[in-house]
XYZ file of C-alpha atoms in Angstrom:
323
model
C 54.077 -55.897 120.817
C 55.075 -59.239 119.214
C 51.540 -60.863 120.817
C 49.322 -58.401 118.884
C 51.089 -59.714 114.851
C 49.606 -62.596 113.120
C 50.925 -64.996 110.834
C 50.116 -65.158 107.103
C 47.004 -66.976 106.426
C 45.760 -68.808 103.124
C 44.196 -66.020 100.928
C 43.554 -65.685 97.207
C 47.054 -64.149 96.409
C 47.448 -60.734 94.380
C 50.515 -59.527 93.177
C 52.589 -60.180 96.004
C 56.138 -58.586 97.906
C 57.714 -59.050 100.995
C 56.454 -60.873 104.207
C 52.339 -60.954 104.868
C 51.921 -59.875 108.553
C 48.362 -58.767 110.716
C 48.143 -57.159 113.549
C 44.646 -55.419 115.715
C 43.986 -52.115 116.132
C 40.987 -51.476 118.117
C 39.918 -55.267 118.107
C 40.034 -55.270 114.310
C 42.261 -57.090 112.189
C 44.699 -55.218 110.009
C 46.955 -57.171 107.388
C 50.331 -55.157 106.203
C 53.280 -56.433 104.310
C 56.798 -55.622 105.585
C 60.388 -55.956 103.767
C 63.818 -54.792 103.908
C 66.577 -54.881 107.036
C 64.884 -54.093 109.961
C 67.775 -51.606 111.093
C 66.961 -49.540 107.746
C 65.102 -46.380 107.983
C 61.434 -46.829 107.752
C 58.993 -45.945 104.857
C 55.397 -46.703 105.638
C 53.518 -46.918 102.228
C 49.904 -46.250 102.309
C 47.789 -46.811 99.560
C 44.371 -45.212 97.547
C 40.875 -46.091 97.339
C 39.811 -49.482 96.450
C 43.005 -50.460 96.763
C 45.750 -52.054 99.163
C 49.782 -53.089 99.725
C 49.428 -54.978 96.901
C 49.298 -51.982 94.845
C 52.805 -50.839 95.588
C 54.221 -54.233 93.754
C 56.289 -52.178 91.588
C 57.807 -49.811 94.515
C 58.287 -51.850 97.535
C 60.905 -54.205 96.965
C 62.977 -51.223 94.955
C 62.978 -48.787 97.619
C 64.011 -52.031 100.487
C 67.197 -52.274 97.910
C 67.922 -48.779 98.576
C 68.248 -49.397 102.237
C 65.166 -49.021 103.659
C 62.363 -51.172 105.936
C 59.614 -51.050 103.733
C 56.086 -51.174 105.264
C 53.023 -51.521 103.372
C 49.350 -51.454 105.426
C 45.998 -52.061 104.003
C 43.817 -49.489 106.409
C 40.656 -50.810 107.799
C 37.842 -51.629 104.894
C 40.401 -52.682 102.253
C 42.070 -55.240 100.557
C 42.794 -58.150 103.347
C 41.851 -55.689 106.259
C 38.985 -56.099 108.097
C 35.572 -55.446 106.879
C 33.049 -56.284 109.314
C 32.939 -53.301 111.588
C 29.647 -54.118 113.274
C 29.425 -53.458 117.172
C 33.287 -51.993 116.625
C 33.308 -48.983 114.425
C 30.561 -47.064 113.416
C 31.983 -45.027 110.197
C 34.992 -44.582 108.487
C 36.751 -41.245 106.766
C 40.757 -40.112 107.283
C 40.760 -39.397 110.888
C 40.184 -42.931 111.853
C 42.570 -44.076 109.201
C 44.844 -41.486 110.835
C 44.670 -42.945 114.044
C 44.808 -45.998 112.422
C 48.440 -45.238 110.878
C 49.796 -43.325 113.665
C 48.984 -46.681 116.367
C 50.810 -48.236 113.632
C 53.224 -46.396 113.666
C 53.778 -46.239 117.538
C 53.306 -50.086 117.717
C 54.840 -51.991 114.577
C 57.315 -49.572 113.022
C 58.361 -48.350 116.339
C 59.315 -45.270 115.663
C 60.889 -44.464 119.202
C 63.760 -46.958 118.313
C 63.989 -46.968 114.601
C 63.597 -43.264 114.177
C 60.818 -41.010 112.240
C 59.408 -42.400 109.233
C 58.871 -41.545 105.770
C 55.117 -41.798 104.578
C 54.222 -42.363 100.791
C 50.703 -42.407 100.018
C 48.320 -42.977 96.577
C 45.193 -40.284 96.896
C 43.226 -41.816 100.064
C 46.691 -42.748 100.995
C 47.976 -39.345 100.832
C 45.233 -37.488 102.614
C 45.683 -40.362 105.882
C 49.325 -39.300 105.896
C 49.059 -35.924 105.818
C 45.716 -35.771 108.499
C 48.550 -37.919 110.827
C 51.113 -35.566 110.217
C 48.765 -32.951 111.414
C 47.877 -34.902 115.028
C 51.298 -36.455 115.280
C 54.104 -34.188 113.561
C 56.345 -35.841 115.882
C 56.334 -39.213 114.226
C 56.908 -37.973 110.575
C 59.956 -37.199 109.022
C 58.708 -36.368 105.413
C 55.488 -36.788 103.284
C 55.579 -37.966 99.781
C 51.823 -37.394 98.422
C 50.898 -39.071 95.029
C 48.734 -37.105 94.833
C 46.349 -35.548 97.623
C 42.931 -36.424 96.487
C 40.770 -33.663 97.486
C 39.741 -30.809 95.077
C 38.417 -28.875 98.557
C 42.075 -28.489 99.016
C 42.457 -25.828 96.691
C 39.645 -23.059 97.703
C 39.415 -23.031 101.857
C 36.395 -22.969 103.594
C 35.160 -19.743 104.650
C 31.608 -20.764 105.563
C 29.429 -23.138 108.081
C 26.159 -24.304 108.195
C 24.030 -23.850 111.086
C 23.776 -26.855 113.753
C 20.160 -27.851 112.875
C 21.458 -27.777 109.219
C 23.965 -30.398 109.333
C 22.337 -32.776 111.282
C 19.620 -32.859 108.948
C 22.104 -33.414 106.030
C 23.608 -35.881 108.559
C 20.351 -37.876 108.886
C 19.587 -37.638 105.175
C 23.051 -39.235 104.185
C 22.798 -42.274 106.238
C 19.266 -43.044 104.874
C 20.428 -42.519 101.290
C 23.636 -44.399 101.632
C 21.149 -47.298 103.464
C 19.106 -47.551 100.687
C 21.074 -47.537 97.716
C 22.086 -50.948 96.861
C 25.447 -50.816 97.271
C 26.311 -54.623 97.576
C 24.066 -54.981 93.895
C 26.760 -52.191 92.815
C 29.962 -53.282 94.003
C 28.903 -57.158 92.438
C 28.122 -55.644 88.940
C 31.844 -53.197 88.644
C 33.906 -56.512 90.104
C 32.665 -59.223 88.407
C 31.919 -57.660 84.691
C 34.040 -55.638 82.580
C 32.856 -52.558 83.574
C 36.029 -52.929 86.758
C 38.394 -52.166 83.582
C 36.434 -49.356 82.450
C 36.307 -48.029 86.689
C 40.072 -48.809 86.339
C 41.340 -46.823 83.688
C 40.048 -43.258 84.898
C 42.423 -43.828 87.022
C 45.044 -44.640 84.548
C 46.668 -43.247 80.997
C 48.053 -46.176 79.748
C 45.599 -48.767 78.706
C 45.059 -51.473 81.684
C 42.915 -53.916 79.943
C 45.557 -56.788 80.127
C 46.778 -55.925 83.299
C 44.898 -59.325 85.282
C 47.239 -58.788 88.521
C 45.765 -55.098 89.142
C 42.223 -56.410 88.266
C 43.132 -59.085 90.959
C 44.172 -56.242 93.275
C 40.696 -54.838 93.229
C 38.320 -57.354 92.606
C 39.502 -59.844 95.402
C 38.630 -57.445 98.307
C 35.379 -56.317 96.613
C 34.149 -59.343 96.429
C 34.405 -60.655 100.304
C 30.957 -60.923 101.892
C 30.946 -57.312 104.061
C 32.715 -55.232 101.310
C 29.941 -53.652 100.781
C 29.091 -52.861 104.674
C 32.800 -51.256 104.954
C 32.041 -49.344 101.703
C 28.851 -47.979 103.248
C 30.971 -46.840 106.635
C 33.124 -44.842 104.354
C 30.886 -43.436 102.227
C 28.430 -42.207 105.482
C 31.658 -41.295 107.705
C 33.630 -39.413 104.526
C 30.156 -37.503 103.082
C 29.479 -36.598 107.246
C 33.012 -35.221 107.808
C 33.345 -31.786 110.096
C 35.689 -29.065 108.265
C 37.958 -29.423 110.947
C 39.026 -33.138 108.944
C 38.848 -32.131 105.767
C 41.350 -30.538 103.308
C 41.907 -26.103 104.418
C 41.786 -27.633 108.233
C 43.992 -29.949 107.573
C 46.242 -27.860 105.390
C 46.334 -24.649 107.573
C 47.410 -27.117 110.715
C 50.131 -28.285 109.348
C 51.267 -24.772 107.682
C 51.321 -23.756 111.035
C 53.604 -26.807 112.517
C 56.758 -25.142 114.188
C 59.096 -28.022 112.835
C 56.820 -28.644 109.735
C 58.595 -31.761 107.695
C 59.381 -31.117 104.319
C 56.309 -32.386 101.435
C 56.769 -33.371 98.377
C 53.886 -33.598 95.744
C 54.023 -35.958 93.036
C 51.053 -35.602 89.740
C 50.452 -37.198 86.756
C 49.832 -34.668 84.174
C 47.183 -36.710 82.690
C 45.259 -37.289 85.954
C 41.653 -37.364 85.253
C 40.755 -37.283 88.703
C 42.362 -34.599 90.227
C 44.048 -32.960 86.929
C 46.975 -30.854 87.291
C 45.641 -27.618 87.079
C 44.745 -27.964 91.015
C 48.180 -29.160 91.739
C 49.701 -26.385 90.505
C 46.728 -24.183 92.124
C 47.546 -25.570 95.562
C 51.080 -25.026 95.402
C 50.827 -21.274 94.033
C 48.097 -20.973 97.856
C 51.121 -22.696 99.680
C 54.375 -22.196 97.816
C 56.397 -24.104 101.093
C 54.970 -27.914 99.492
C 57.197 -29.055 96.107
C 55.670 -30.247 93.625
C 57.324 -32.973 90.273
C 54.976 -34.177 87.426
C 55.377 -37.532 85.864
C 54.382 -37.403 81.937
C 52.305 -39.361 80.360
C 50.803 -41.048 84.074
C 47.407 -41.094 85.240
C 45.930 -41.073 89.430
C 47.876 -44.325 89.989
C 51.105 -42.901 89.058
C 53.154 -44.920 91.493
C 52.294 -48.046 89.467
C 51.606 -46.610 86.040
C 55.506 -45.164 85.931
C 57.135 -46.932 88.866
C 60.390 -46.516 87.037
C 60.057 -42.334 87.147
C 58.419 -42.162 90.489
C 60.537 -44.595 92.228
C 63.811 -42.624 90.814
C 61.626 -39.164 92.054
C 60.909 -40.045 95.749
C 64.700 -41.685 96.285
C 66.078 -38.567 94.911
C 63.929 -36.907 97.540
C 64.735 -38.507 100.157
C 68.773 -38.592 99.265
C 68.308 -34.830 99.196
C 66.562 -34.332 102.208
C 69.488 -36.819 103.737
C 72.311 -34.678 102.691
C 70.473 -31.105 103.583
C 70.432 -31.865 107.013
């Protein structure tokens, strides 16, 4: 296992924690930070879109104080992760990130002698961890979603199109998403002001000054095939089957006989995915929890680190002492 982890490398440095580390999965490069004892319980920290480790800056080193191995991963197409997919991967959505996590998983947390893990994940974060938990229950000991990014969570699907149907949207996709400039795109939002305006829907508190999450985002936008990996997502998440996508998922894991325990965390003033679908999705399944941070946007985790960090250990000492 040791043969397939890489050294830290000279990169333009974001807000940093623990030890830089890469590893391959499927002969691409994947970078992931790890701290904390390595006989401590494992938390795997996943984070949103546009986004990487770096974003947990305010949560990583807090939870390794509380006696855990803290691992943060960057999943394929962002932050120091690999972009160039040509020849390798074709498109990306949640089941490949899935896969992604649970080799991880298997390979680098090695969960067979350090036990189940916990899995905290930001919006893109939280919908990887929860598709995993749905092909590998076995792996998971609890899910802490921040919060699950999909609105088609809420209302299940109770239609399909015909065959013919979706390949023709299929085929229509790819040529849109090949034409629109999305390299001209990505450019103008990272290197003008309009990234703080992108930024703050995601956040309540004003972010203007904030240069170290600017850096967060901007750096990995800005390498030469960010906007090839940005295509991949954007063809592979828009061409998803309903089997990988929110009800599917949902229903699968409703159905797990030794379901792990989920807790929901919101920010009531999420623009993105406000509230009122929260607290929609846990009145359809009443067996996920749900807390709300005031006064914290889509980024909650690094908006109010203070109130989430205190929310998930309290969680997790909880689910400690019920068993």
């Amino acid at each position: 296992m040791q043969s397939n982890i890489f050294n830290k490398d000279p990169f333009v440095e974001s807000p940093d924690w623990g030890e830089s580390k890469y590893w391959r999965y499927k002969d691409l490069r994947v970078h992931f930070r790890v701290t904390g004892n390595e006989s401590n319980p494992p938390i795997v920290l996943i984070h949103g879109f546009g986004a990487s480790s770096d974003h947990w800056r305010n949560n990583a080193e807090v939870f390794a104080s509380e006696g855990f191995r803290v691992f943060g991963i960057d999943l394929i197409g962002f932050g120091k992760s690999e972009q160039n997919l040509q020849g390798k991967v074709e498109y990306l959505e949640n089941q490949f990130w899935a896969n992604q996590l649970a080799s991880f998983l298997d390979e680098i947390v090695d969960i067979k002698n350090n036990g189940k893990v916990i899995l905290i994940g930001n919006s893109l974060g939280a919908l990887t961890a929860i598709t995993t938990l749905s092909e590998r229950p076995e792996l998971i000991k609890t899910i802490i979603a921040a919060p699950i990014p999909e609105p088609v969570f809420i209302n299940p699907i109770k239609f399909s199109f015909p065959s013919w149907l979706i390949k023709v949207k299929t085929f229509l996709i790819k040529i849109v998403f090949h034409l629109f400039p999305l390299k001209t795109l990505i450019n103008l939002i990272s290197r003008t002001k309009l990234i703080t305006f992108a930024l703050q829907s995601a956040y309540f508190r004003s972010i203007s000054n904030d240069t170290p999450l600017k850096r967060i985002v901007t750096v990995p936008a800005r390498r030469i095939n960010a906007s090839k990996a940005l295509r991949a997502m954007c063809i592979g998440m828009s061409n998803r089957p309903n089997s990988a996508k929110g009800p599917s998922i949902i229903q699968k894991i409703k159905n797990l006989q030794n379901r792990p325990p989920i807790l929901l965390i919101w920010g009531k003033q999420d623009k993105l995915i406000p509230i009122f679908l929260a607290k929609k999705l846990i009145k359809l399944h009443p067996w996920l929890k749900l807390s709300v941070i005031n006064e914290a946007g889509h980024c909650l985790h690094d908006e109010s680190p203070q109130h989430f960090n205190q929310i998930v250990l309290k969680w997790l000492k909880n689910l400690k002492t019920s068993k």
